[in-house]
Amino acid sequence: MIDFKNVKKHYSNGTVALDGVDLHIDDGEFVFIVGHSGAGKTTMMKLLLREEAASSGTITVGDYELTGIKNNQIPFYRRNLGVVFQDFRLFPNKTVYENVAFAMQVVGTPRNMIKRRVPAILTTVNLADKMQCFPRELSGGEQQRVALARALANNPKMIIADEPTGNIDPKMSIEIMNLLMKINKLGKTVIVVTHEKNLVDYYKQRVVMLKDGKIIEDRIGGMFQ
């Protein structure tokens, strides 16, 4: 489903963010992307989201070749992705229901489908009873679950979670990770960018470790240093 082939990303100030990355992720895999600050994790995510383009090499996601994708195709490509950010990025003046529904409205989903799907998604993330609450009325873990529900709104093939547990406590971190594992078992590809060694060790999934823009380790299990 995802192929990076000799991908390089250089910036005009001379920074080499990615330096010849080769990576294949199968449809339905669960993968942790790890590494210290500056290793290239954020750049890899920006390339996957097509917020930026690679300097050289090729990136293929499903039927899309991202290096040569036209600007008018990018919104259609992104409909295949659900993204969860560390800082939640919820609309403070919209309810939980409205935050999730908005993701469907912007792609033209019929209102009757939204009315059916949003409660079902919120049930999946254990928030059916918070549907009419505003983000300020929720805990950090609950806000992150709303963000996860929004990422699932358009039934994407892939979920990208960028430090999804960075702003929540350890107990809530386990809850969010368990939900991501549950989503993966439904057949979706899940990529989690994290620096939290304990989570990676606990879940024992595939770990891809970056250092100085290169992949230095790619294996099943935790215990990265």
Coordinates of C-alpha atoms in Angstrom, one line a residue:
M1 CA 0.0 0.0 0.0
I2 CA 2.9 2.4 0.8
D3 CA 6.2 2.4 -0.9
F4 CA 9.1 4.8 -0.3
K5 CA 11.9 4.2 -2.8
N6 CA 15.2 6.1 -2.3
V7 CA 13.3 9.1 -1.0
K8 CA 15.4 12.2 -0.2
K9 CA 14.2 15.5 1.2
H10 CA 16.6 18.4 1.2
Y11 CA 15.7 22.0 2.3
S12 CA 17.1 25.2 0.9
N13 CA 19.1 25.9 4.1
G14 CA 21.1 22.7 3.5
T15 CA 19.2 20.5 5.9
V16 CA 19.0 16.9 4.8
A17 CA 15.7 15.7 6.4
L18 CA 15.5 12.3 4.6
D19 CA 18.5 10.7 3.0
G20 CA 17.6 7.7 0.8
V21 CA 14.7 6.1 2.6
D22 CA 13.3 2.8 1.4
L23 CA 10.2 1.5 3.1
H24 CA 7.3 -0.8 2.3
I25 CA 4.2 -0.9 4.4
D26 CA 1.5 -3.5 3.5
D27 CA -2.2 -2.8 3.5
G28 CA -3.5 -3.5 7.0
E29 CA -0.2 -3.2 8.8
F30 CA 0.4 -1.5 12.1
V31 CA 3.7 0.4 12.2
F32 CA 5.4 2.6 14.8
I33 CA 7.7 5.3 13.4
V34 CA 10.2 6.2 16.0
G35 CA 13.4 8.3 16.4
H36 CA 14.8 11.3 18.3
S37 CA 13.9 14.9 17.5
G38 CA 15.3 15.7 14.0
A39 CA 15.5 12.1 12.9
G40 CA 13.1 12.7 10.0
K41 CA 9.7 11.5 11.4
T42 CA 7.8 14.7 10.8
T43 CA 9.2 15.1 7.3
M44 CA 8.1 11.6 6.5
M45 CA 4.6 12.4 7.7
K46 CA 4.5 15.6 5.7
L47 CA 5.5 13.7 2.6
L48 CA 2.8 11.1 3.2
L49 CA 0.2 13.8 3.7
R50 CA 1.6 15.6 0.6
E51 CA 2.1 18.8 2.6
E52 CA 5.5 18.7 1.0
A53 CA 7.1 17.0 -2.0
A54 CA 10.2 14.8 -2.0
S55 CA 13.4 16.2 -3.5
S56 CA 14.0 12.9 -5.3
G57 CA 12.8 9.3 -5.2
T58 CA 9.3 8.0 -5.4
I59 CA 6.4 7.6 -2.9
T60 CA 3.5 5.5 -3.9
V61 CA 0.4 5.2 -1.7
G62 CA -2.3 2.9 -3.2
D63 CA -3.0 4.2 -6.7
Y64 CA -1.3 7.5 -6.2
E65 CA 2.3 8.4 -7.0
L66 CA 2.9 11.3 -4.7
T67 CA 6.0 12.7 -6.4
G68 CA 4.2 13.6 -9.6
I69 CA 0.7 14.1 -8.3
K70 CA -1.2 17.1 -9.6
N71 CA -2.4 19.7 -7.1
N72 CA -6.0 19.1 -8.0
Q73 CA -5.7 15.4 -7.2
I74 CA -4.3 16.0 -3.7
P75 CA -7.7 16.6 -2.0
F76 CA -9.0 13.3 -3.4
Y77 CA -5.8 11.5 -2.3
R78 CA -6.2 12.8 1.2
R79 CA -9.7 11.3 1.5
N80 CA -7.9 8.0 1.9
L81 CA -6.2 9.3 5.0
G82 CA -7.4 9.9 8.5
V83 CA -5.0 12.0 10.6
V84 CA -4.8 12.3 14.4
F85 CA -2.6 15.1 15.8
Q86 CA -0.9 15.6 19.2
D87 CA -2.8 18.9 19.8
F88 CA -6.2 17.5 18.8
R89 CA -7.1 20.4 16.5
L90 CA -10.8 20.4 17.4
F91 CA -13.1 23.3 16.7
P92 CA -13.8 24.8 20.2
N93 CA -17.2 26.2 19.3
K94 CA -18.5 22.9 17.8
T95 CA -19.9 20.0 19.8
V96 CA -18.4 16.6 19.6
Y97 CA -21.0 15.6 17.1
E98 CA -20.4 18.7 15.0
N99 CA -16.6 18.2 15.0
V100 CA -16.9 14.7 13.6
A101 CA -19.8 15.7 11.2
F102 CA -17.7 18.6 9.8
A103 CA -15.1 16.2 8.3
M104 CA -17.9 14.5 6.4
Q105 CA -19.7 17.7 5.3
V106 CA -16.6 19.1 3.6
V107 CA -16.4 16.2 1.2
G108 CA -20.1 16.4 0.4
T109 CA -21.5 13.5 2.4
P110 CA -25.3 13.4 2.4
R111 CA -26.9 14.7 5.6
N112 CA -28.8 11.4 6.3
M113 CA -25.6 9.4 6.1
I114 CA -23.9 11.8 8.5
K115 CA -26.8 11.4 10.9
R116 CA -26.3 7.6 10.8
R117 CA -22.5 7.4 10.7
V118 CA -21.5 10.0 13.4
P119 CA -23.2 8.2 16.3
A120 CA -21.8 4.9 15.1
I121 CA -18.2 6.2 15.1
L122 CA -18.6 7.9 18.5
T123 CA -19.8 4.6 19.8
T124 CA -16.7 2.9 18.5
V125 CA -14.5 5.4 20.4
N126 CA -16.7 5.1 23.6
L127 CA -18.0 8.7 23.3
A128 CA -21.7 8.2 22.4
D129 CA -22.7 9.9 25.7
K130 CA -20.6 13.0 25.0
M131 CA -22.1 13.8 21.6
Q132 CA -23.5 17.2 22.6
C133 CA -20.5 18.3 24.7
F134 CA -18.0 20.9 23.7
P135 CA -14.2 20.2 23.7
R136 CA -13.6 22.4 26.8
E137 CA -16.0 20.0 28.7
L138 CA -13.9 17.0 27.9
S139 CA -10.7 15.5 29.3
G140 CA -7.5 15.4 27.2
G141 CA -8.1 11.7 26.5
E142 CA -11.7 12.3 25.5
Q143 CA -10.6 15.1 23.2
Q144 CA -8.1 12.8 21.5
R145 CA -10.8 10.2 21.1
V146 CA -12.9 12.9 19.3
A147 CA -9.9 13.5 17.1
L148 CA -9.7 9.8 16.3
A149 CA -13.4 9.7 15.6
R150 CA -13.0 12.6 13.2
A151 CA -10.1 10.8 11.5
L152 CA -12.4 7.8 10.9
A153 CA -15.4 9.9 9.7
N154 CA -14.8 9.2 6.0
N155 CA -13.8 5.6 6.3
P156 CA -10.2 6.1 5.3
K157 CA -7.9 3.3 4.3
M158 CA -5.1 4.6 6.5
I159 CA -4.8 6.3 9.9
I160 CA -1.8 8.4 10.6
A161 CA -1.4 9.3 14.3
D162 CA 1.3 11.9 15.0
E163 CA 2.3 11.7 18.7
P164 CA -1.3 10.8 19.6
T165 CA -0.5 10.3 23.3
G166 CA 1.8 13.3 23.7
N167 CA -0.7 15.5 25.6
I168 CA -2.5 12.9 27.7
D169 CA -1.8 10.8 30.8
P170 CA -0.4 7.3 30.7
K171 CA -3.8 5.6 31.4
M172 CA -5.4 7.5 28.6
S173 CA -2.4 6.7 26.4
I174 CA -3.2 3.0 26.7
E175 CA -6.8 3.7 25.9
I176 CA -6.0 5.6 22.7
M177 CA -3.5 2.9 21.7
N178 CA -6.0 0.1 22.3
L179 CA -8.5 2.0 20.1
L180 CA -5.8 2.3 17.3
M181 CA -5.2 -1.5 17.6
K182 CA -8.9 -2.1 17.4
I183 CA -9.1 0.0 14.3
N184 CA -6.2 -1.8 12.8
K185 CA -8.0 -5.1 13.4
L186 CA -10.8 -3.8 11.2
G187 CA -8.4 -3.8 8.3
K188 CA -7.1 -0.3 8.3
T189 CA -3.4 0.5 7.9
V190 CA -2.2 2.4 11.1
I191 CA 1.0 4.4 11.3
V192 CA 1.9 5.9 14.7
V193 CA 4.7 8.4 15.1
T194 CA 5.9 8.4 18.7
H195 CA 8.8 8.8 21.0
E196 CA 7.2 6.9 23.9
K197 CA 9.4 3.8 24.3
N198 CA 7.1 2.2 26.9
L199 CA 4.2 2.1 24.4
V200 CA 6.3 0.7 21.6
D201 CA 7.7 -2.0 23.9
Y202 CA 4.2 -2.9 25.2
Y203 CA 2.4 -3.4 21.9
K204 CA 5.2 -5.3 20.1
Q205 CA 4.3 -4.2 16.6
R206 CA 6.5 -3.4 13.7
V207 CA 9.0 -0.6 14.6
V208 CA 10.8 1.6 12.0
M209 CA 13.5 3.7 13.6
L210 CA 14.9 6.8 11.9
K211 CA 18.2 8.5 12.6
D212 CA 19.6 11.4 10.7
G213 CA 17.2 10.9 7.9
K214 CA 17.9 7.2 7.4
I215 CA 16.1 4.0 8.5
I216 CA 18.5 2.3 10.9
E217 CA 16.2 -0.4 12.2
D218 CA 13.0 -2.1 11.0
R219 CA 11.7 -5.0 13.0
I220 CA 8.9 -6.5 15.0
G221 CA 8.8 -5.7 18.7
G222 CA 10.0 -2.9 21.0
M223 CA 13.2 -2.2 22.8
F224 CA 14.5 0.6 20.6
Q225 CA 17.2 2.7 22.3

